Amino acid sequence: LKYLVSTDAVGMGLNFQINRIIFYETQKNDGRQIRDLNESEIKQIAGRAGRHTKDGYVTAIKNNDRKRLREVLAVSANELSRLEQLQAEA
């Protein structure tokens, strides 16, 4: 599979080898209104990138969405150390 165009459903467990996620926008229509994706939704979708490889890439088409992705996906050095420690213990 070379390209996949999807809604936020891509974060619901599609198990493809995805190297790169490109957000067209970080908003969705939830059936009642157009709203921003929450942090959990962004992380779930972005987490598909690199799932079967060591590194994955996440970006967005629009500058303001890229800024939001950087804010949501930023991990502090302390959080990263703790995550690495938990992975080593697992």
Backbone as CSV, one residue per row, in Angstrom:
resi,resn,N_x,N_y,N_z,CA_x,CA_y,CA_z,C_x,C_y,C_z
1,LEU,0.847,-1.176,0.000,0.000,0.000,0.000,0.889,1.234,0.000
2,LYS,0.766,2.053,-1.023,1.614,3.235,-1.141,1.011,4.471,-0.513
3,TYR,-0.295,4.692,-0.710,-0.963,5.871,-0.178,-2.297,5.462,0.428
4,LEU,-2.647,6.111,1.503,-3.930,5.894,2.148,-4.482,7.252,2.540
5,VAL,-5.668,7.553,2.082,-6.351,8.787,2.478,-7.438,8.359,3.445
6,SER,-7.463,8.977,4.615,-8.378,8.506,5.637,-8.903,9.655,6.482
7,THR,-9.970,9.379,7.181,-10.464,10.285,8.216,-9.690,9.961,9.495
8,ASP,-10.148,10.486,10.606,-9.489,10.172,11.876,-9.627,8.694,12.238
9,ALA,-10.374,7.942,11.468,-10.494,6.497,11.701,-9.145,5.791,11.594
10,VAL,-8.191,6.395,10.939,-6.856,5.792,10.830,-6.268,5.556,12.221
11,GLY,-6.666,6.346,13.187,-6.169,6.177,14.553,-6.871,5.086,15.334
12,MET,-7.893,4.470,14.751,-8.696,3.483,15.473,-8.219,2.056,15.293
13,GLY,-7.005,1.874,14.878,-6.469,0.534,14.846,-6.181,-0.035,13.478
14,LEU,-6.179,0.783,12.434,-5.735,0.257,11.148,-4.296,-0.198,11.311
15,ASN,-4.019,-1.394,10.941,-2.704,-1.963,11.223,-1.890,-2.093,9.944
16,PHE,-1.619,-0.959,9.317,-0.799,-0.917,8.117,0.587,-0.412,8.477
17,GLN,1.537,-0.724,7.642,2.872,-0.148,7.804,2.821,1.270,7.238
18,ILE,2.757,2.249,8.113,2.634,3.653,7.715,3.886,4.380,8.162
19,ASN,4.582,4.981,7.236,5.804,5.704,7.567,5.559,7.181,7.839
20,ARG,4.519,7.717,7.224,4.308,9.167,7.307,2.819,9.464,7.415
21,ILE,2.467,10.321,8.366,1.103,10.829,8.516,1.135,12.307,8.170
22,ILE,0.264,12.724,7.260,0.145,14.140,6.908,-1.289,14.557,7.207
23,PHE,-1.444,15.425,8.189,-2.768,15.926,8.531,-3.174,16.972,7.499
24,TYR,-4.345,16.811,6.903,-4.878,17.857,6.036,-5.349,19.016,6.911
25,GLU,-5.943,18.675,8.040,-6.318,19.658,9.047,-6.463,18.945,10.381
26,THR,-6.454,19.698,11.451,-6.576,19.108,12.782,-7.939,19.431,13.379
27,GLN,-8.942,19.430,12.515,-10.328,19.603,12.938,-11.147,18.465,12.345
28,LYS,-12.312,18.233,12.950,-13.206,17.208,12.422,-14.646,17.619,12.653
29,ASN,-15.533,17.066,11.870,-16.959,17.216,12.077,-17.392,16.032,12.915
30,ASP,-17.839,16.293,14.132,-18.218,15.192,15.017,-19.706,14.853,14.943
31,GLY,-20.376,15.365,13.909,-21.802,15.106,13.737,-22.667,16.228,14.270
32,ARG,-22.085,17.047,15.129,-22.816,18.193,15.674,-22.164,19.509,15.306
33,GLN,-20.841,19.481,15.243,-20.096,20.713,14.969,-18.710,20.371,14.439
34,ILE,-18.062,21.360,13.872,-16.657,21.209,13.497,-15.837,21.637,14.706
35,ARG,-14.962,20.761,15.141,-14.178,21.039,16.340,-12.743,20.609,16.133
36,ASP,-11.852,21.141,16.966,-10.453,20.719,16.935,-10.335,19.291,17.433
37,LEU,-9.438,18.532,16.833,-9.104,17.224,17.385,-8.491,17.455,18.753
38,ASN,-8.842,16.626,19.720,-8.219,16.787,21.036,-6.836,16.135,21.037
39,GLU,-6.083,16.376,22.087,-4.705,15.870,22.142,-4.650,14.362,22.000
40,SER,-5.559,13.685,22.642,-5.578,12.227,22.577,-5.805,11.733,21.146
41,GLU,-6.708,12.371,20.427,-6.980,11.983,19.033,-5.764,12.237,18.152
42,ILE,-5.120,13.383,18.335,-3.921,13.684,17.543,-2.833,12.656,17.822
43,LYS,-2.605,12.331,19.081,-1.561,11.361,19.428,-1.886,9.977,18.885
44,GLN,-3.165,9.597,18.932,-3.562,8.281,18.419,-3.320,8.189,16.913
45,ILE,-3.682,9.243,16.193,-3.484,9.249,14.739,-1.998,9.304,14.405
46,ALA,-1.278,10.210,15.050,0.157,10.367,14.787,0.924,9.094,15.138
47,GLY,0.427,8.364,16.124,1.091,7.134,16.558,1.105,6.044,15.520
48,ARG,0.304,6.169,14.499,0.310,5.193,13.403,1.593,5.286,12.588
49,ALA,2.208,6.457,12.561,3.433,6.650,11.774,4.591,5.938,12.454
50,GLY,5.243,5.077,11.723,6.403,4.379,12.249,6.072,3.207,13.134
51,ARG,4.836,2.806,13.149,4.409,1.715,14.032,5.187,0.423,13.765
52,HIS,5.537,0.175,12.522,6.265,-1.054,12.176,7.733,-0.779,11.867
53,THR,8.141,0.448,12.018,9.534,0.816,11.790,10.016,1.598,12.993
54,LYS,11.273,1.914,13.018,11.810,2.648,14.156,11.360,4.107,14.159
55,ASP,11.344,4.743,13.013,11.007,6.161,12.932,9.799,6.379,12.035
56,GLY,8.932,7.267,12.466,7.801,7.691,11.654,7.804,9.202,11.586
57,TYR,7.134,9.729,10.602,7.111,11.176,10.397,5.675,11.670,10.425
58,VAL,5.475,12.805,11.082,4.155,13.406,11.197,4.277,14.874,10.840
59,THR,3.379,15.359,10.001,3.353,16.772,9.640,1.927,17.150,9.275
60,ALA,1.752,18.401,8.913,0.447,18.897,8.484,0.645,19.837,7.307
61,ILE,-0.385,20.002,6.532,-0.316,20.866,5.364,-0.299,22.336,5.763
62,LYS,-1.119,22.705,6.732,-1.260,24.108,7.120,-0.301,24.460,8.261
63,ASN,0.277,25.654,8.195,1.237,26.093,9.206,0.672,26.056,10.618
64,ASN,-0.552,26.550,10.810,-1.110,26.571,12.164,-1.344,25.158,12.694
65,ASP,-1.653,24.206,11.810,-1.801,22.815,12.240,-0.442,22.208,12.593
66,ARG,0.602,22.550,11.830,1.947,22.063,12.174,2.362,22.568,13.550
67,LYS,2.046,23.821,13.833,2.361,24.390,15.150,1.637,23.612,16.249
68,ARG,0.369,23.318,16.030,-0.405,22.554,17.026,0.170,21.155,17.201
69,LEU,0.568,20.510,16.108,1.174,19.182,16.214,2.445,19.225,17.048
70,ARG,3.287,20.239,16.805,4.521,20.362,17.586,4.210,20.506,19.074
71,GLU,3.196,21.296,19.400,2.829,21.493,20.807,2.301,20.213,21.433
72,VAL,1.408,19.531,20.734,0.777,18.325,21.276,1.763,17.167,21.368
73,LEU,2.637,17.043,20.375,3.521,15.879,20.320,4.862,16.107,21.007
74,ALA,5.089,17.298,21.528,6.353,17.580,22.216,6.444,16.717,23.475
75,VAL,7.604,16.165,23.675,7.848,15.352,24.864,9.063,15.946,25.569
76,SER,8.891,16.245,26.830,10.011,16.811,27.571,11.090,15.749,27.779
77,ALA,12.286,16.180,28.081,13.406,15.260,28.316,13.089,14.317,29.470
78,ASN,12.462,14.821,30.525,12.112,13.971,31.668,11.078,12.924,31.290
79,GLU,10.067,13.319,30.509,9.058,12.360,30.070,9.687,11.288,29.201
80,LEU,10.588,11.684,28.301,11.247,10.744,27.418,12.095,9.757,28.212
81,SER,12.839,10.242,29.195,13.640,9.360,30.044,12.753,8.351,30.752
82,ARG,11.628,8.812,31.273,10.710,7.921,31.986,10.118,6.883,31.030
83,LEU,9.750,7.303,29.835,9.215,6.357,28.856,10.248,5.295,28.492
84,GLU,11.494,5.721,28.293,12.552,4.766,27.967,12.774,3.797,29.119
85,GLN,12.699,4.290,30.343,12.855,3.431,31.510,11.733,2.405,31.586
86,LEU,10.491,2.840,31.358,9.351,1.924,31.384,9.469,0.865,30.294
87,GLN,9.935,1.263,29.118,10.099,0.306,28.021,11.166,-0.728,28.372
88,ALA,12.250,-0.286,29.008,13.319,-1.210,29.392,12.846,-2.204,30.434
89,GLU,11.937,-1.778,31.300,11.421,-2.645,32.357,10.396,-3.646,31.831
90,ALA,9.784,-3.337,30.691,8.713,-4.188,30.155,9.217,-5.476,29.585
